[in-house]
Amino acid sequence: ERPTVSVVIAAYNAERWIAGAIRSVLGQDYPVLEGIVVDDGSTDATREVVVPFQELVRYVFQENAGSAAARNHGIRLARGELVAFLDADDLWLPGKLAAQVACLQAHPDCGWCYTDAWLVDASTRSKKVRLSQLSPMTEGWVLEALLLSALVRREALEAVGGFREGPDRRISEDWDLWLRMAAYYPVCRVAEPLVLIRDHADRKTGTAALDELVRARVRIVEEAVARHPELR
């Protein structure tokens, strides 16, 4: 029996991108149990863009609390055995979910699975760089690795407590979750790049001040090392 999949899309002022993200989910050849768009307090027309899709995806609005809170909101609503996360400005290529589900089924000990991705021009979708060229794709026990787009078993998310929220957790909160996941669950991977990351000026990591980004990453690493002194 095939496991059920819930897709959580966190969106903030994503009117320009959200329709494409939703279509890329609906275009998967693996059946999606549900798509959940969590609008993190958008002030643009994100809601209006999602309305035509509301027979196919669920739209939920929350006051702005950051993408970690939006994703956790989606996790609480999700009913699937597996939960996949998609940023509103990214796209999935056909076959992405099918490949990841097959990978997890072939590796029942793994709590999660990720794929390679392309960084592409936001307007033309011309490919700039494959992310595996920037960061090695590792599998198994990968506490010291940085990972990409993930499909996660629900019990694994619940075991580590989901995304950590708070005003100081609005940058690299996904990286923080993967580090915590990696301490308890091995990961499997799909080598094929099945995600398109649209590169544009408003991407969160692109607009964060460099020193703020560095401080966030340093804090996350320090916390991980404090939890696992054997890595020192």
Coordinates of C-alpha atoms in Angstrom, one line a residue:
E1 CA 0.0 0.0 0.0
R2 CA 1.4 3.4 -1.0
P3 CA 1.9 5.9 1.9
T4 CA -0.2 9.1 1.9
V5 CA 1.5 12.4 1.3
S6 CA 0.6 15.9 2.6
V7 CA 2.3 18.9 1.0
V8 CA 2.8 22.0 3.1
I9 CA 3.4 25.3 1.2
A10 CA 4.4 28.2 3.4
A11 CA 3.7 31.5 1.7
Y12 CA 4.4 35.2 2.5
N13 CA 3.6 37.9 -0.1
A14 CA 3.9 35.2 -2.7
E15 CA 1.3 36.4 -5.3
R16 CA 3.9 36.3 -8.0
W17 CA 5.0 32.7 -7.4
I18 CA 2.3 30.7 -5.5
A19 CA 0.3 29.6 -8.6
G20 CA 3.3 28.0 -10.2
A21 CA 4.2 26.2 -6.9
I22 CA 0.7 24.8 -6.6
R23 CA 0.6 23.7 -10.2
S24 CA 3.9 21.9 -9.7
V25 CA 2.3 19.9 -6.9
L26 CA -0.9 19.1 -8.8
G27 CA 1.2 18.0 -11.7
Q28 CA 2.9 15.2 -9.8
D29 CA 2.3 11.6 -10.9
Y30 CA 2.1 10.4 -7.3
P31 CA -1.3 11.1 -5.8
V32 CA -1.2 13.9 -3.1
L33 CA -3.6 13.3 -0.2
E34 CA -3.8 17.1 0.4
G35 CA -2.1 20.3 -0.3
I36 CA -2.1 22.9 2.4
V37 CA -1.1 26.6 1.7
V38 CA -0.3 28.4 5.0
D39 CA -0.4 32.1 4.3
D40 CA 1.9 33.7 6.9
G41 CA 0.2 37.1 7.1
S42 CA 0.6 38.2 3.5
T43 CA -0.4 41.8 2.6
D44 CA -0.5 41.3 -1.1
A45 CA -2.9 39.2 -3.3
T46 CA -1.6 35.8 -2.3
R47 CA -5.1 34.8 -1.1
E48 CA -6.8 35.9 -4.3
V49 CA -4.3 33.9 -6.4
V50 CA -4.9 30.7 -4.3
V51 CA -8.7 31.0 -4.5
P52 CA -9.1 29.3 -7.9
F53 CA -7.2 26.3 -6.5
Q54 CA -9.3 25.9 -3.3
E55 CA -11.1 22.8 -4.5
L56 CA -7.7 21.1 -4.8
V57 CA -5.7 22.7 -2.0
R58 CA -6.6 24.0 1.5
Y59 CA -5.9 27.7 2.2
V60 CA -5.2 28.8 5.8
F61 CA -4.3 32.3 6.9
Q62 CA -2.3 33.1 10.1
E63 CA -0.9 36.3 11.5
N64 CA 2.7 36.8 10.5
A65 CA 4.9 34.6 12.7
G66 CA 7.6 33.4 10.3
S67 CA 7.9 30.4 8.0
A68 CA 8.8 28.0 10.8
A69 CA 5.4 28.8 12.5
A70 CA 3.7 28.5 9.1
R71 CA 5.2 25.1 8.4
N72 CA 4.3 23.9 11.9
H73 CA 0.8 25.0 11.4
G74 CA 0.7 23.0 8.2
I75 CA 2.1 19.9 10.0
R76 CA -0.6 20.1 12.6
L77 CA -3.3 20.1 9.9
A78 CA -1.6 17.5 7.7
R79 CA -3.1 14.0 7.7
G80 CA -0.6 12.2 5.5
E81 CA 1.9 9.6 6.7
L82 CA 4.6 11.6 4.9
V83 CA 4.9 15.4 4.8
A84 CA 6.6 17.3 2.0
F85 CA 7.6 21.0 2.2
L86 CA 7.6 23.4 -0.7
D87 CA 8.5 27.1 -0.5
A88 CA 6.0 29.2 -2.4
D89 CA 8.6 30.5 -4.8
D90 CA 10.0 27.1 -5.7
L91 CA 8.8 24.5 -8.2
W92 CA 8.8 20.7 -8.2
L93 CA 9.6 18.8 -11.4
P94 CA 7.4 15.9 -12.5
G95 CA 8.2 12.7 -10.7
K96 CA 9.7 14.4 -7.6
L97 CA 7.3 12.8 -5.1
A98 CA 7.2 9.4 -6.7
A99 CA 11.0 9.2 -6.7
Q100 CA 11.2 10.2 -3.0
V101 CA 8.4 7.9 -1.9
A102 CA 10.1 5.0 -3.7
C103 CA 13.4 5.9 -2.0
L104 CA 11.9 5.9 1.4
Q105 CA 10.1 2.6 0.8
A106 CA 13.4 1.1 -0.3
H107 CA 15.1 2.4 2.9
P108 CA 12.5 1.8 5.7
D109 CA 15.1 2.7 8.3
C110 CA 15.4 6.3 7.0
G111 CA 13.2 9.0 8.5
W112 CA 13.5 11.3 5.5
C113 CA 14.5 11.7 1.9
Y114 CA 15.8 14.6 -0.1
T115 CA 16.6 15.4 -3.7
D116 CA 19.1 17.5 -5.6
A117 CA 17.8 20.8 -7.1
W118 CA 18.6 23.5 -9.7
L119 CA 19.0 27.1 -8.9
V120 CA 17.2 28.8 -11.8
D121 CA 16.5 32.3 -13.1
A122 CA 13.1 33.4 -11.7
S123 CA 11.8 34.8 -15.0
T124 CA 13.3 32.4 -17.6
R125 CA 13.9 29.3 -15.5
S126 CA 17.2 29.0 -17.2
K127 CA 19.5 26.8 -15.0
K128 CA 22.3 28.5 -13.1
V129 CA 23.8 25.8 -11.0
R130 CA 23.0 22.4 -9.6
L131 CA 23.0 22.6 -5.8
S132 CA 25.0 19.3 -5.5
Q133 CA 27.8 21.3 -7.2
L134 CA 27.8 23.6 -4.2
S135 CA 27.2 21.1 -1.4
P136 CA 28.0 17.4 -1.5
M137 CA 24.9 15.1 -1.5
T138 CA 25.3 12.8 1.5
E139 CA 23.1 10.0 2.8
G140 CA 22.9 7.7 5.8
W141 CA 23.8 9.4 9.1
V142 CA 24.5 12.9 8.0
L143 CA 24.6 15.1 11.1
E144 CA 27.5 17.1 9.7
A145 CA 25.9 17.7 6.3
L146 CA 23.7 20.4 4.8
L147 CA 20.7 19.0 3.1
L148 CA 18.2 20.0 0.4
S149 CA 14.5 19.5 -0.4
A150 CA 13.0 16.8 2.0
L151 CA 10.1 14.4 2.3
V152 CA 9.7 13.5 5.9
R153 CA 8.0 10.7 7.8
R154 CA 5.4 12.2 10.2
E155 CA 6.6 10.3 13.2
A156 CA 10.1 11.7 12.6
L157 CA 8.8 15.2 12.6
E158 CA 6.9 14.7 15.7
A159 CA 9.8 13.0 17.5
V160 CA 12.1 16.1 17.0
G161 CA 9.4 18.7 17.6
G162 CA 9.0 20.2 14.1
F163 CA 10.4 23.6 13.3
R164 CA 11.6 25.8 16.1
E165 CA 9.7 29.1 16.2
G166 CA 10.5 32.6 17.5
P167 CA 11.7 36.0 16.4
D168 CA 15.3 34.8 16.3
R169 CA 14.3 31.7 14.3
R170 CA 13.3 33.3 11.0
I171 CA 16.5 32.5 9.2
S172 CA 17.8 29.0 8.4
E173 CA 15.0 27.4 10.5
D174 CA 14.9 24.5 8.0
W175 CA 18.6 23.9 8.4
D176 CA 18.1 23.8 12.2
L177 CA 15.4 21.1 11.7
W178 CA 17.6 19.0 9.4
L179 CA 20.4 19.1 11.9
R180 CA 18.1 17.9 14.7
M181 CA 16.6 15.2 12.4
A182 CA 20.0 14.0 11.4
A183 CA 21.0 13.1 15.0
Y184 CA 18.2 10.5 15.2
Y185 CA 17.4 9.3 11.6
P186 CA 19.5 8.4 8.6
V187 CA 18.4 10.0 5.4
C188 CA 18.2 8.6 1.8
R189 CA 18.5 10.7 -1.3
V190 CA 17.4 10.9 -4.9
A191 CA 20.4 12.0 -7.0
E192 CA 18.3 13.5 -9.8
P193 CA 17.6 17.3 -9.4
L194 CA 13.8 17.4 -9.1
V195 CA 13.3 20.9 -7.6
L196 CA 13.7 24.3 -9.2
I197 CA 14.7 27.1 -6.8
R198 CA 13.7 30.4 -8.4
D199 CA 16.4 32.9 -7.7
H200 CA 15.0 36.4 -7.1
A201 CA 15.7 39.5 -5.1
D202 CA 13.0 38.9 -2.5
R203 CA 14.1 35.4 -1.5
K204 CA 14.4 35.3 2.3
T205 CA 18.0 34.2 2.4
G206 CA 18.8 36.7 -0.3
T207 CA 17.4 39.7 1.6
A208 CA 18.8 38.8 5.0
A209 CA 21.7 40.9 6.0
L210 CA 24.9 38.8 5.7
D211 CA 25.9 39.3 9.3
E212 CA 22.4 38.3 10.4
L213 CA 22.6 35.1 8.3
V214 CA 26.1 34.3 9.7
R215 CA 24.9 34.8 13.3
A216 CA 21.9 32.5 12.7
R217 CA 24.1 29.8 11.2
V218 CA 26.7 30.1 13.9
R219 CA 24.0 29.8 16.7
I220 CA 22.5 26.7 15.0
V221 CA 25.9 25.0 14.8
E222 CA 26.7 25.9 18.3
E223 CA 23.5 24.5 19.6
A224 CA 24.0 21.3 17.6
V225 CA 27.5 20.8 19.0
A226 CA 26.2 21.5 22.5
R227 CA 23.7 18.7 22.0
H228 CA 26.3 16.4 20.5
P229 CA 29.7 17.0 22.2
E230 CA 31.0 13.9 20.6
L231 CA 31.3 15.8 17.4
R232 CA 33.8 18.3 18.8

